[in-house]
Amino acid sequence: MTVGGMESVEVFTSEGKGRGLKAQKEFLPGDVIFAEPAYAAVVFDSLTHVICHTCFKRQERLHRCGQCKFAYYCDRTCQRAAWLNHKNECSAIKRHGKAPTENIRLAARIMWRIEREGSGLAEGCLVSIDDLQNHVDSFDEEEKRELRADVESFLEFWPPQSQQFGMQYISHIFGVITCNGFTLSDQRGLQAVGVGIFPNLCQANHDCWPNCTVIFNNGNHEAVRSMFHTQMRIELRALNKISPGDELTVSYVDFLNVGEERRKQLKKQYYFDCTCEHCKKQIKDDLMLAVKEGENKPSAETVKEVIQFSKDTLEKINKARVEGAYHEVVKLCRECLKKQEPVLGDTNLYLLRILSIASEVLSYLQMFEEAADYAKRMVDGYMKIYHPNNAQLGMAVMRAGVTHWHAGLIEAGHGLICKAYAILLITHGPSHPITKDLEVMRVQTEMELRMFQQNELMYYKMREAALKNQKIQVMPEPSNETSPSLFHKKE
């Protein structure tokens, strides 16, 4: 797929929101509106040795740069592709004695590109780096202190022979990174692994119920014929039918939070007040705060107590997850669910958060039947809250489907996998590695389901034999990240 498509969008000035993007033609759900390569991107400090610095894929064995001993690549193809951006970095790391932090490395890559090309419009960009918002004026004292420290570290790292930039301009670049750094994930979409700057994407305004989604695609350079090579890029994809002249919006935060909380998060991280319909009218807030109805309706006092208990439990769970104490996490979840179930409604976000953690951790511990029960309830709640084509919903339904499959609940498992596949075809597209994985699972579960329908006993016997002969596929270790924001924020 070629990177581009910028002719189908235009930048306009949106009332009260600064610049925005508008569609120039009609788009249908799943259409790629545009694809954009990173202006500059770096791997997170903690993962520099396990993630390729060109395509951001996680690989078992990586080639290390022989010069700086810092950068790692899948193979020579990725290493060659990186040289233009790595060349200056390579000699600067050798001179400095060690690699600086990810923010400094990203700022340096941006500056070296500006040194090479000037700071005007780069090819395929609707706006220049100079025109991106930095919000430095809105920084609080702590953010200003961090900014000063970053500028200082940058100046120590920046080579004397490179073009010298003024303090104000360096601060502008760090401000741009803080507000516009986009989170990059590995090829399975399971872990945030880096941060990049995508100037065109930065023009899309936020809406809590958007008409577009952004997906990171690591690209494919393994294709035998170079005409099928694709580069690492983000894709802006339509979630609904979009008409010419409609504003294109994306959500900067996860929708699974009441409007007031989302607004607080947006103000703190992105320095604006959200005025979207869902926030103004508090749409879906009633579902996320739902309590049990009927004759046993709990008192307001009881609800308050259970919510507080849930918040305290979530803190304890986070601590136990960091320590890898997964059996403790399960115990905490079960205790919390016992308290929540008589009081909170099926779509209450505190109940859904506990169900999500419980199903993920139990799957990891291979306690699939209990995990499947929680996953089913979580997905039922999510379906009522999320946009039907939400990428996070698709991923949650996929995990629930895999859990049911591992639990031997083949009918429900296949149904969920099909449902997830339909969502991911729109949000990720058919050629994304996650969608391809899901297609393999869909075919496999369909085959197993047919076998199950023809001869149930035989199915279970074959399943048992298969499980004895091969180690069951272990679910990935639960991550401690809450669902990532669209843009990367330094904690």
PDB file of C-alpha atoms in Angstrom, residues 220-230:
ATOM      1  CA  ASN A 220       6.241  -5.434   5.644  1.00  0.00           C
ATOM      2  CA  HIS A 221       9.722  -5.543   4.170  1.00  0.00           C
ATOM      3  CA  GLU A 222       9.851  -9.364   4.083  1.00  0.00           C
ATOM      4  CA  ALA A 223       7.840  -9.632   0.871  1.00  0.00           C
ATOM      5  CA  VAL A 224       9.910 -11.389  -1.800  1.00  0.00           C
ATOM      6  CA  ARG A 225       9.106  -8.803  -4.449  1.00  0.00           C
ATOM      7  CA  SER A 226       9.977  -5.276  -3.522  1.00  0.00           C
ATOM      8  CA  MET A 227       6.763  -3.922  -5.087  1.00  0.00           C
ATOM      9  CA  PHE A 228       4.933  -5.481  -2.128  1.00  0.00           C
ATOM     10  CA  HIS A 229       7.216  -3.887   0.486  1.00  0.00           C
ATOM     11  CA  THR A 230       5.359  -1.477   2.723  1.00  0.00           C
TER      12      THR A 230
END
